[in-house]
XYZ file of C-alpha atoms in Angstrom:
704
model
C 125.356 81.651 113.737
C 126.418 78.102 112.996
C 124.663 75.570 110.865
C 122.408 73.081 112.663
C 122.862 70.612 109.789
C 123.130 67.650 112.125
C 119.889 68.744 113.775
C 117.764 69.180 110.661
C 114.546 67.146 110.798
C 114.615 64.188 108.472
C 112.739 64.748 105.221
C 112.473 61.637 103.090
C 113.534 62.218 99.488
C 111.148 60.266 97.333
C 111.756 59.238 93.749
C 108.825 61.373 92.666
C 109.046 62.312 89.020
C 106.592 63.399 86.387
C 106.843 63.985 82.683
C 105.366 67.224 81.365
C 105.609 68.043 77.658
C 108.592 65.722 77.360
C 110.418 67.176 80.366
C 111.255 64.896 83.310
C 110.745 66.915 86.477
C 111.957 65.763 89.881
C 109.833 66.537 92.946
C 111.290 64.637 95.928
C 109.325 66.499 98.576
C 105.853 66.400 97.062
C 104.590 64.631 100.185
C 105.117 67.916 102.065
C 102.303 69.469 100.030
C 99.732 67.667 102.194
C 99.349 69.579 105.490
C 97.322 66.738 107.020
C 99.884 63.999 106.305
C 101.234 62.802 109.688
C 104.740 63.001 108.254
C 104.181 66.651 107.335
C 102.782 67.443 110.768
C 105.708 65.786 112.521
C 108.280 67.408 110.231
C 106.658 70.832 110.745
C 106.691 70.442 114.524
C 110.367 69.548 114.420
C 111.133 72.549 112.203
C 109.310 74.791 114.651
C 111.328 73.412 117.554
C 114.541 73.943 115.582
C 113.563 77.505 114.754
C 112.748 78.346 118.359
C 116.066 76.897 119.500
C 117.997 78.957 116.955
C 115.963 82.092 117.676
C 116.686 81.860 121.383
C 120.380 82.329 120.620
C 119.900 85.627 118.748
C 121.278 87.933 121.432
C 120.106 91.173 119.812
C 116.633 90.008 118.879
C 114.900 91.837 121.746
C 116.807 95.041 120.942
C 115.572 94.887 117.360
C 112.017 94.330 118.607
C 112.279 97.335 120.918
C 113.644 99.504 118.121
C 110.758 98.525 115.831
C 108.173 98.992 118.574
C 109.413 102.533 119.241
C 108.833 103.381 115.582
C 105.247 102.075 115.581
C 104.062 103.047 119.066
C 102.197 106.125 117.965
C 98.562 106.940 117.329
C 97.611 106.836 113.671
C 94.413 108.145 112.108
C 93.526 106.657 108.749
C 91.652 108.502 106.021
C 88.028 109.470 106.590
C 84.867 108.780 104.648
C 82.361 111.653 104.748
C 78.672 110.851 104.312
C 76.117 113.548 105.005
C 76.950 115.091 108.380
C 78.989 112.117 109.531
C 82.692 111.400 109.307
C 83.834 107.789 109.545
C 87.460 106.964 110.243
C 89.743 104.277 111.614
C 92.086 105.136 114.459
C 94.955 102.947 115.633
C 95.712 104.042 119.170
C 99.115 103.773 120.764
C 99.796 100.314 122.135
C 96.834 98.676 120.396
C 96.938 95.954 117.768
C 94.043 96.848 115.471
C 92.478 100.114 114.307
C 88.972 100.864 115.589
C 86.228 102.234 113.336
C 84.857 105.517 114.727
C 82.155 107.965 113.683
C 81.650 111.622 114.500
C 78.554 113.711 113.765
C 80.581 116.752 112.667
C 81.521 116.681 108.985
C 84.063 119.424 109.622
C 85.922 116.971 111.825
C 86.342 119.448 114.687
C 85.003 119.431 118.194
C 82.669 116.477 117.951
C 82.992 113.460 120.201
C 83.945 110.265 118.386
C 81.984 107.103 118.963
C 83.478 103.662 118.438
C 81.419 101.638 115.967
C 83.507 98.514 115.484
C 86.502 97.272 117.454
C 87.997 94.013 116.125
C 89.459 93.261 119.561
C 86.007 93.468 121.123
C 84.864 90.846 118.623
C 87.940 88.666 119.063
C 90.138 89.454 122.098
C 92.765 87.076 120.705
C 93.420 89.586 117.927
C 92.914 87.164 115.048
C 90.008 89.081 113.473
C 90.618 92.052 111.164
C 88.400 94.622 109.498
C 89.244 93.997 105.843
C 87.044 96.719 104.311
C 84.170 99.053 105.148
C 81.820 101.328 103.223
C 79.286 103.811 104.669
C 75.882 104.146 103.032
C 75.187 107.297 100.959
C 73.696 109.326 103.840
C 75.816 107.732 106.542
C 73.053 105.868 108.367
C 74.722 102.458 107.942
C 78.159 100.957 107.420
C 78.873 97.721 105.550
C 81.865 95.970 107.143
C 83.867 92.953 105.976
C 85.576 90.895 108.679
C 87.984 87.977 108.342
C 89.819 85.858 110.889
C 92.948 83.715 111.276
C 94.620 85.304 108.254
C 92.418 83.591 105.683
C 91.095 86.837 104.128
C 87.783 84.992 103.674
C 85.354 87.655 104.822
C 81.838 87.938 106.162
C 79.703 91.008 105.482
C 77.782 92.686 108.300
C 75.883 95.971 108.212
C 75.916 98.093 111.358
C 73.799 101.057 112.426
C 75.915 104.212 112.572
C 73.836 105.584 115.458
C 74.053 102.593 117.767
C 76.779 100.301 116.430
C 74.336 97.409 116.457
C 74.271 94.854 113.639
C 71.229 95.274 111.410
C 72.082 92.783 108.663
C 74.303 89.790 108.082
C 76.614 88.062 108.402
C 76.893 87.042 104.764
C 79.824 84.745 104.046
C 81.842 84.048 100.934
C 83.403 87.490 100.420
C 87.066 88.270 99.968
C 87.690 91.980 100.508
C 85.090 92.562 97.831
C 83.954 95.889 96.486
C 80.347 96.835 97.156
C 78.066 99.658 96.075
C 75.157 101.100 98.028
C 71.987 102.277 96.311
C 70.595 105.684 97.386
C 67.711 104.287 99.443
C 70.264 102.640 101.774
C 68.235 99.430 101.811
C 70.015 97.648 98.934
C 73.565 97.151 97.732
C 75.535 95.354 95.046
C 78.428 93.223 96.229
C 80.749 90.402 95.116
C 80.993 86.959 96.696
C 81.557 83.334 95.793
C 78.595 81.257 94.704
C 76.903 79.401 97.587
C 78.966 76.490 98.915
C 76.096 74.065 98.339
C 76.728 74.292 94.614
C 80.124 72.621 95.042
C 81.877 75.789 93.914
C 83.103 78.898 95.664
C 84.980 77.175 98.498
C 88.293 77.427 96.614
C 88.321 81.230 96.506
C 87.052 81.359 92.930
C 83.608 81.308 91.253
C 82.713 84.861 92.239
C 79.588 86.657 91.093
C 77.963 90.085 91.453
C 74.815 90.027 93.599
C 72.070 92.444 94.616
C 71.193 92.222 98.303
C 68.204 93.773 100.088
C 68.812 94.434 103.768
C 66.760 92.291 106.071
C 66.502 89.388 103.644
C 68.447 86.141 103.473
C 71.561 86.015 101.322
C 69.998 82.936 99.755
C 67.463 85.289 98.163
C 70.097 87.628 96.704
C 69.850 88.146 92.966
C 72.840 87.252 90.813
C 73.197 90.112 88.372
C 76.495 89.362 86.622
C 79.168 86.734 86.157
C 77.309 83.524 85.447
C 79.187 81.309 82.977
C 82.446 83.272 83.147
C 85.892 81.870 83.905
C 86.061 80.780 87.524
C 89.117 82.958 88.209
C 87.289 86.164 87.241
C 87.473 89.012 89.770
C 84.770 91.695 89.813
C 84.338 95.227 91.098
C 81.113 97.215 91.378
C 80.384 100.933 91.726
C 77.233 103.073 91.631
C 77.175 106.836 91.149
C 75.877 108.803 94.178
C 72.616 109.604 92.387
C 72.018 105.873 91.888
C 71.813 106.076 88.115
C 74.956 104.457 86.716
C 76.259 101.015 87.672
C 79.814 100.111 86.656
C 81.058 96.512 86.746
C 84.562 95.344 85.893
C 85.516 91.724 85.209
C 89.125 90.529 85.048
C 90.275 86.951 84.500
C 92.899 86.613 87.182
C 95.348 89.484 86.873
C 94.490 90.194 83.231
C 93.198 93.631 82.209
C 89.544 94.015 83.133
C 86.529 94.334 80.894
C 84.372 97.341 81.804
C 80.565 97.422 81.669
C 78.008 100.165 82.298
C 74.265 100.055 83.057
C 71.660 102.794 83.388
C 69.742 101.774 86.520
C 67.007 104.290 85.704
C 66.315 102.461 82.465
C 66.609 98.800 83.523
C 65.633 96.715 86.580
C 67.998 96.786 89.559
C 68.016 92.994 89.624
C 68.647 92.682 85.897
C 70.664 95.738 84.858
C 71.335 96.010 81.148
C 75.135 96.116 81.162
C 76.748 97.301 77.944
C 80.477 96.977 77.233
C 82.688 100.029 77.508
C 85.829 97.943 77.054
C 85.778 94.244 76.317
C 88.512 91.829 75.272
C 91.179 94.528 75.028
C 94.672 94.073 76.460
C 94.574 97.423 78.200
C 93.711 98.639 81.675
C 90.942 101.198 81.974
C 88.857 102.657 84.772
C 85.612 104.562 84.330
C 84.741 107.826 86.122
C 81.246 109.362 86.143
C 80.266 112.546 87.956
C 76.935 112.776 89.827
C 74.084 114.058 87.675
C 75.509 112.697 84.420
C 72.927 112.042 81.711
C 73.214 109.674 78.737
C 74.685 112.369 76.479
C 76.911 114.012 79.069
C 80.643 113.298 79.207
C 82.212 110.575 81.304
C 85.905 109.727 81.481
C 88.263 106.775 81.403
C 91.786 106.504 82.694
C 93.338 104.049 80.256
C 96.627 102.758 78.895
C 95.088 101.858 75.525
C 97.550 103.278 73.017
C 99.377 104.942 75.906
C 101.437 102.598 78.121
C 101.978 105.377 80.674
C 98.282 106.233 80.795
C 95.987 108.962 79.495
C 92.417 110.234 80.020
C 89.737 109.955 77.352
C 86.141 111.156 77.269
C 82.969 109.617 75.850
C 79.296 109.434 76.822
C 77.125 106.770 78.445
C 75.026 106.710 75.300
C 78.073 105.862 73.160
C 80.839 104.342 75.325
C 82.541 102.258 72.616
C 86.271 102.761 72.008
C 85.555 104.212 68.595
C 83.906 107.162 70.332
C 86.710 107.814 72.830
C 88.138 111.333 72.607
C 91.562 112.004 74.107
C 91.328 114.664 76.771
C 94.599 114.438 78.723
C 97.431 112.848 76.738
C 100.114 110.466 77.884
C 103.155 112.070 79.470
C 106.574 110.864 78.330
C 108.106 111.536 81.761
C 105.514 110.107 84.175
C 103.004 107.297 84.639
C 99.346 108.009 85.394
C 98.315 105.873 88.374
C 95.052 107.332 89.720
C 92.279 109.818 89.095
C 89.589 111.422 91.251
C 86.829 113.876 90.438
C 85.930 116.853 92.605
C 83.293 119.455 91.820
C 84.435 123.060 91.583
C 82.385 124.883 94.250
C 82.115 128.066 92.166
C 81.427 126.839 88.634
C 79.961 123.466 89.555
C 82.146 121.895 86.871
C 83.930 118.576 87.419
C 87.661 118.802 88.003
C 90.154 115.942 87.794
C 92.904 115.286 90.294
C 95.465 113.080 88.563
C 98.167 111.172 90.420
C 101.370 110.493 88.512
C 104.619 108.688 89.253
C 107.768 110.278 87.905
C 110.373 107.546 88.404
C 108.310 106.213 91.336
C 107.844 109.633 93.014
C 104.290 111.004 93.281
C 102.849 114.157 91.751
C 99.228 115.366 91.705
C 97.977 117.691 88.969
C 94.630 119.482 88.622
C 92.740 119.538 85.307
C 89.567 121.080 83.929
C 87.549 118.147 82.603
C 85.851 120.271 79.970
C 89.026 120.602 77.894
C 91.696 118.684 79.852
C 93.958 121.662 80.433
C 96.059 121.644 83.577
C 94.968 124.332 86.018
C 97.160 123.618 88.990
C 99.305 121.299 91.077
C 98.515 119.832 94.480
C 101.616 120.565 96.580
C 103.133 117.625 98.434
C 105.395 117.743 101.501
C 108.356 116.013 99.890
C 109.660 113.285 97.615
C 107.223 110.531 98.480
C 104.048 108.696 97.622
C 100.332 109.282 98.135
C 97.348 107.044 98.704
C 94.236 106.972 96.582
C 92.245 110.152 97.096
C 89.048 109.954 99.148
C 86.346 112.274 97.772
C 82.842 112.525 99.291
C 80.108 111.993 96.681
C 79.781 115.172 94.641
C 82.184 117.041 96.941
C 84.853 119.666 96.384
C 87.267 118.261 98.967
C 89.664 115.330 98.918
C 91.616 113.540 101.614
C 94.759 111.563 100.994
C 97.722 110.129 102.852
C 101.318 111.094 102.235
C 104.476 109.205 103.212
C 108.129 108.901 102.291
C 111.064 106.873 103.562
C 111.569 109.163 106.564
C 107.988 110.345 107.164
C 105.259 108.171 108.707
C 101.961 108.215 106.847
C 100.062 111.442 107.556
C 96.669 112.703 106.465
C 96.258 115.721 104.167
C 93.174 117.620 103.011
C 92.760 119.349 99.629
C 90.022 121.904 99.022
C 89.166 122.823 95.429
C 87.721 126.125 96.687
C 91.186 127.572 97.312
C 93.556 124.904 95.999
C 95.256 124.603 99.380
C 96.564 121.463 101.064
C 96.446 121.308 104.846
C 97.080 118.659 107.458
C 93.811 116.969 108.200
C 92.641 118.120 111.660
C 92.400 114.587 113.024
C 95.693 113.396 111.546
C 98.667 115.607 112.264
C 101.365 115.963 109.636
C 104.149 113.923 111.225
C 107.626 115.379 110.821
C 110.342 113.297 109.279
C 111.975 110.801 111.611
C 115.519 111.925 112.425
C 118.494 109.773 111.605
C 117.457 108.489 108.196
C 117.831 109.797 104.647
C 116.797 108.463 101.256
C 118.302 109.012 97.837
C 117.439 107.650 94.404
C 120.172 106.300 92.158
C 120.183 104.720 88.716
C 122.312 101.938 87.260
C 122.505 99.731 84.195
C 121.031 96.242 84.207
C 122.808 93.420 82.403
C 121.124 94.236 79.077
C 121.805 97.972 79.350
C 118.360 98.965 80.651
C 118.402 101.864 83.124
C 116.957 100.807 86.485
C 116.399 102.976 89.560
C 116.465 102.254 93.246
C 116.042 104.091 96.524
C 118.804 103.795 99.114
C 117.787 104.429 102.714
C 120.621 105.210 105.101
C 121.581 107.447 107.999
C 124.228 109.419 106.136
C 122.801 109.600 102.628
C 126.109 108.792 100.934
C 128.399 105.778 100.349
C 131.088 106.727 102.860
C 132.129 103.117 103.532
C 130.772 99.621 102.817
C 127.883 98.894 105.176
C 125.559 95.947 105.864
C 122.786 96.105 103.279
C 119.294 94.722 102.826
C 118.246 94.660 99.189
C 114.543 94.297 98.494
C 112.105 94.630 95.616
C 108.961 93.203 94.059
C 109.027 93.250 90.268
C 105.614 91.919 89.328
C 101.924 92.523 88.644
C 102.566 96.167 87.764
C 103.060 96.908 91.468
C 105.020 100.112 92.041
C 107.913 100.316 94.504
C 107.359 103.824 95.876
C 108.778 105.790 98.822
C 106.990 104.793 102.040
C 107.836 104.766 105.726
C 108.960 101.338 106.874
C 109.909 100.778 110.527
C 112.232 97.889 109.678
C 114.089 99.995 107.113
C 114.452 102.928 109.507
C 115.649 100.629 112.314
C 118.261 99.063 110.013
C 119.473 102.437 108.717
C 119.702 103.939 112.195
C 121.845 100.994 113.258
C 124.357 101.868 110.550
C 123.146 99.747 107.659
C 121.522 100.600 104.340
C 118.351 99.388 102.632
C 118.060 99.351 98.844
C 114.589 99.267 97.282
C 114.891 98.404 93.600
C 112.282 99.533 91.043
C 112.505 96.384 88.938
C 110.980 95.562 85.596
C 107.684 93.767 86.142
C 106.516 96.687 88.270
C 104.503 99.656 87.050
C 106.806 102.535 87.927
C 107.514 103.296 84.273
C 104.179 102.227 82.809
C 102.692 99.081 81.312
C 105.632 98.409 79.000
C 107.871 98.279 82.078
C 105.468 95.755 83.618
C 105.404 93.554 80.537
C 109.200 93.641 80.309
C 109.264 91.535 83.498
C 106.257 89.321 82.859
C 105.944 85.656 81.736
C 108.710 84.944 79.200
C 110.492 88.138 80.315
C 110.651 87.206 84.013
C 114.405 86.705 83.954
C 114.765 90.456 83.390
C 113.494 90.994 86.933
C 116.149 88.748 88.413
C 118.864 90.291 86.252
C 117.857 93.798 87.389
C 118.072 92.665 91.004
C 121.486 91.094 90.494
C 122.725 94.244 88.788
C 121.466 96.297 91.760
C 123.576 94.179 94.121
C 126.587 94.688 91.885
C 126.041 98.439 91.800
C 125.903 98.706 95.595
C 129.307 97.063 95.816
C 130.855 98.990 92.923
C 129.574 102.341 94.246
C 130.959 101.663 97.725
C 127.659 101.366 99.561
C 128.321 97.775 100.650
C 130.623 94.800 100.148
C 130.033 91.177 99.055
C 130.063 89.800 102.596
C 127.525 92.391 103.743
C 124.739 91.870 101.190
C 121.495 90.474 102.569
C 118.254 90.172 100.619
C 114.633 90.070 101.745
C 111.321 89.888 99.874
C 107.670 89.016 100.407
C 105.169 87.170 98.182
C 106.241 87.865 94.577
C 109.219 89.608 96.180
C 109.888 86.332 98.006
C 110.024 84.550 94.670
C 112.463 87.254 93.581
C 114.928 86.695 96.424
C 114.615 82.907 96.143
C 115.507 83.174 92.456
C 118.454 85.394 93.404
C 119.513 82.814 95.998
C 119.464 79.906 93.571
C 120.949 81.773 90.599
C 123.714 83.607 92.500
C 124.205 81.891 95.872
C 127.750 83.173 96.150
C 126.687 86.826 96.058
C 124.612 87.017 99.249
C 125.466 86.677 102.928
C 121.897 85.988 104.104
C 118.361 85.631 102.733
C 114.877 86.134 104.177
C 112.156 84.767 101.906
C 108.612 85.496 103.100
C 105.289 84.002 101.945
C 106.712 83.111 98.548
C 105.863 81.053 95.490
C 108.802 78.668 95.115
C 107.592 75.663 93.096
C 106.680 77.389 89.834
C 105.826 74.123 88.072
C 102.908 73.475 90.441
C 102.067 76.999 91.665
C 98.706 76.909 89.838
C 97.491 73.981 91.930
C 97.153 75.791 95.283
C 96.148 79.095 96.825
C 95.152 81.657 94.222
C 97.719 80.346 91.758
C 95.296 79.908 88.883
C 94.529 83.620 88.905
C 98.219 84.472 88.360
C 98.573 82.711 85.026
C 98.483 86.026 83.121
C 101.535 87.158 85.108
C 103.658 84.005 85.220
C 102.305 81.728 82.499
C 101.067 78.161 82.849
C 102.689 74.748 83.025
C 99.959 73.544 80.646
C 101.804 75.293 77.819
C 105.125 73.612 76.868
C 106.957 76.861 76.092
C 105.713 78.572 79.229
C 106.612 75.519 81.317
C 110.203 75.789 80.131
C 110.282 79.425 81.234
C 108.805 78.571 84.632
C 111.220 75.705 85.119
C 114.185 77.873 84.125
C 113.839 79.996 87.263
C 111.650 77.934 89.638
C 113.673 78.201 92.880
C 112.653 74.793 94.233
C 113.843 73.084 91.058
C 117.135 75.034 90.914
C 118.400 73.860 94.318
C 121.586 71.873 93.689
C 123.149 69.468 96.225
C 126.628 70.431 97.367
C 126.136 74.132 96.666
C 127.323 76.589 99.304
C 124.100 78.432 100.020
C 124.032 81.344 102.468
C 121.915 81.221 105.629
C 118.218 81.287 104.727
C 115.097 82.088 106.740
C 111.828 81.075 105.080
C 108.625 82.428 106.602
C 105.070 81.274 105.997
C 101.642 81.506 107.641
C 99.273 78.595 108.080
C 96.192 80.671 107.217
C 97.612 81.971 103.930
C 94.991 81.413 101.236
C 97.004 83.218 98.553
C 100.386 81.450 98.742
C 100.129 78.012 100.305
C 102.796 77.277 102.966
C 103.638 74.111 101.028
C 106.062 76.229 98.983
C 108.096 77.141 102.061
C 108.022 73.561 103.375
C 109.321 72.047 100.141
C 111.987 74.715 99.658
C 113.160 74.362 103.246
C 113.553 70.603 102.903
C 115.396 70.976 99.587
C 117.847 73.580 100.933
C 118.485 71.722 104.183
C 119.378 68.635 102.160
C 121.468 70.409 99.541
C 123.353 73.232 101.221
C 127.064 72.869 101.908
C 127.086 76.288 103.518
C 127.938 76.970 107.139
C 124.789 78.911 107.971
C 121.372 77.591 108.960
C 118.281 77.050 106.806
C 115.229 77.750 108.963
C 111.457 77.771 108.612
C 109.312 80.207 110.608
C 105.651 79.173 110.488
C 103.172 81.637 111.949
C 99.898 80.246 113.263
C 96.485 81.875 112.703
C 97.909 84.399 110.247
C 97.934 84.851 106.492
C 99.254 86.922 103.604
C 97.275 90.050 104.451
C 96.601 92.218 107.486
C 97.486 91.059 110.976
C 97.857 92.496 114.467
C 100.500 95.230 114.785
C 102.348 93.274 117.490
C 102.617 90.318 115.121
C 104.086 92.516 112.398
C 106.654 93.796 114.868
C 107.560 90.281 116.011
C 107.992 89.069 112.435
C 110.229 91.978 111.448
C 112.253 91.658 114.646
C 112.968 88.021 113.832
C 113.929 88.873 110.253
C 116.264 91.713 111.244
C 117.889 89.700 114.021
C 118.523 86.824 111.620
C 120.024 89.044 108.914
C 122.010 91.207 111.310
C 123.613 88.155 112.850
C 124.955 87.154 109.444
C 126.207 90.539 108.209
C 127.471 91.904 111.517
C 125.078 94.742 112.335
C 124.116 95.536 115.931
C 120.857 97.390 116.659
C 122.726 99.814 118.873
C 125.168 100.737 116.126
C 125.554 104.282 114.873
C 126.357 105.915 111.556
């Protein structure tokens, strides 16, 4: 590929400057923040024309698309929800873009005819509508569904009849993939949405509250039960025990640890539950678990990292939930991080049993524990070195369903039965064998400050036999864990003779909360240093060479690769930066930026501003620098990360780069940061792989 520098659309550099806390900050492309400005519209159209012209010259692009399509053209059955005698599940059929919600009347999942309840394509044949979330009622008579369109993730709630598929309630707007909790009578539920738009709040994605809704009544009559007067960036979750007695509400300001509250619905009105704090104002992450039939003096449990950065389980009672009364039941492990917990009921003794999910250096394990004394009674066997989803347990049941995947194995459904401790492929989701031609290994290396960091290397041969074209990727933020999972783009790249390196960076949660905090706010540079050290290790160990290193990241991972680009432009041969925050001085002013202050810090604080400015990719672009070829991707419906970041960064790089490769902007219409049609995912990844492969010399028909 050659640089289209002479063809770049003109972007006026304005003398825009502001002074913050004594710092003079240049912002020459601020006018590109306004999507309605005629100059922005014209510039964007020209960038799109440039991108299409460049893309048309990528000779192998269609081969990459075909390779990706072959890895996704298979029927997939997602995990079920069992309610009464009904099983609800989503099935993505071969060749289709969106999974369809089905129901069967046979709880055993065998022999019963499935009925389609909700097909997003029937609602919107253009494929722009997605089913964000769904929750059956306690006996399975109804299903609450949340639908969004055009990538905005702004959802409407509808309730459908499980017998007929007809809508019986809704739509109610103002949701955003919100948790909800049915009450046993199946005529009321708690849910989370923004305050009504007529109040002048709620339209910006904030100002959420917890409401009680009675089916058949107007949402205008819903009762606000929690959240009034709290910070506008507070996120809430709600849950009700299957017997309808205990209501749990969590409240987190942005990405901060959540406060946890509990109410006895048998002792206070449903519309005014008396919520008492279980955890409030503590800098720790805790989740509450209550078994059906629990009374005020019976035990309940919390999974918490209070005093245990890798997580532990404590017990207390609803009558006395304060931290002073917490009793450690399952201690922190020094070798693994506790990431999830589910409760099943032993079918013989009737006693609650905990299934605990752990990560040992990012690889999943599931252990079984008696919740009376915490002792480990077993292990749930897993097919390999991979990761598992959250466990799905029917209310008060002794069974659990979960998904397993690793770098070579597509996600498959598994079923655990506490009656015999066995794990079997779920009847409606076969256990897919590993895809041939790809292997994964985990290696460790030293970061610049001596910290041991791990990464997975996905390849066809499983060893560094010669330097090969590499894609390095990672995330490094919000406590998100980089775990083994099947990725069609990674498999396609490895099969073609390249390697993919997934780095478990600080800022993630693979090694517990301390690992997360080591890459947060003032420690953010550690994330970028870990990533740079990973690139160095790949070269030193013979996996790749300097001219073969490409990097790609999405969202916070997009910020990561943009920081790598601007801090070490000489190291990389090509960059794909997707849906990323790039102007860290003004990130709080758009999208959901305000809610990420706990992770990144705020420009309102002079010390935190200096940290943000030290790595803000947009502000680190330097004219005359030889930058590698860069592809920036964004979506016009993205309500998390505004496309303004990609526009401003594109203009800055096109002006500054003295490199020979192109700087391109790919803007996707009617899409966002979240779920989208499968064909759109394939098209996006095909473009990214074709762009990178053209720079590092990898052909899709290559062989190891």
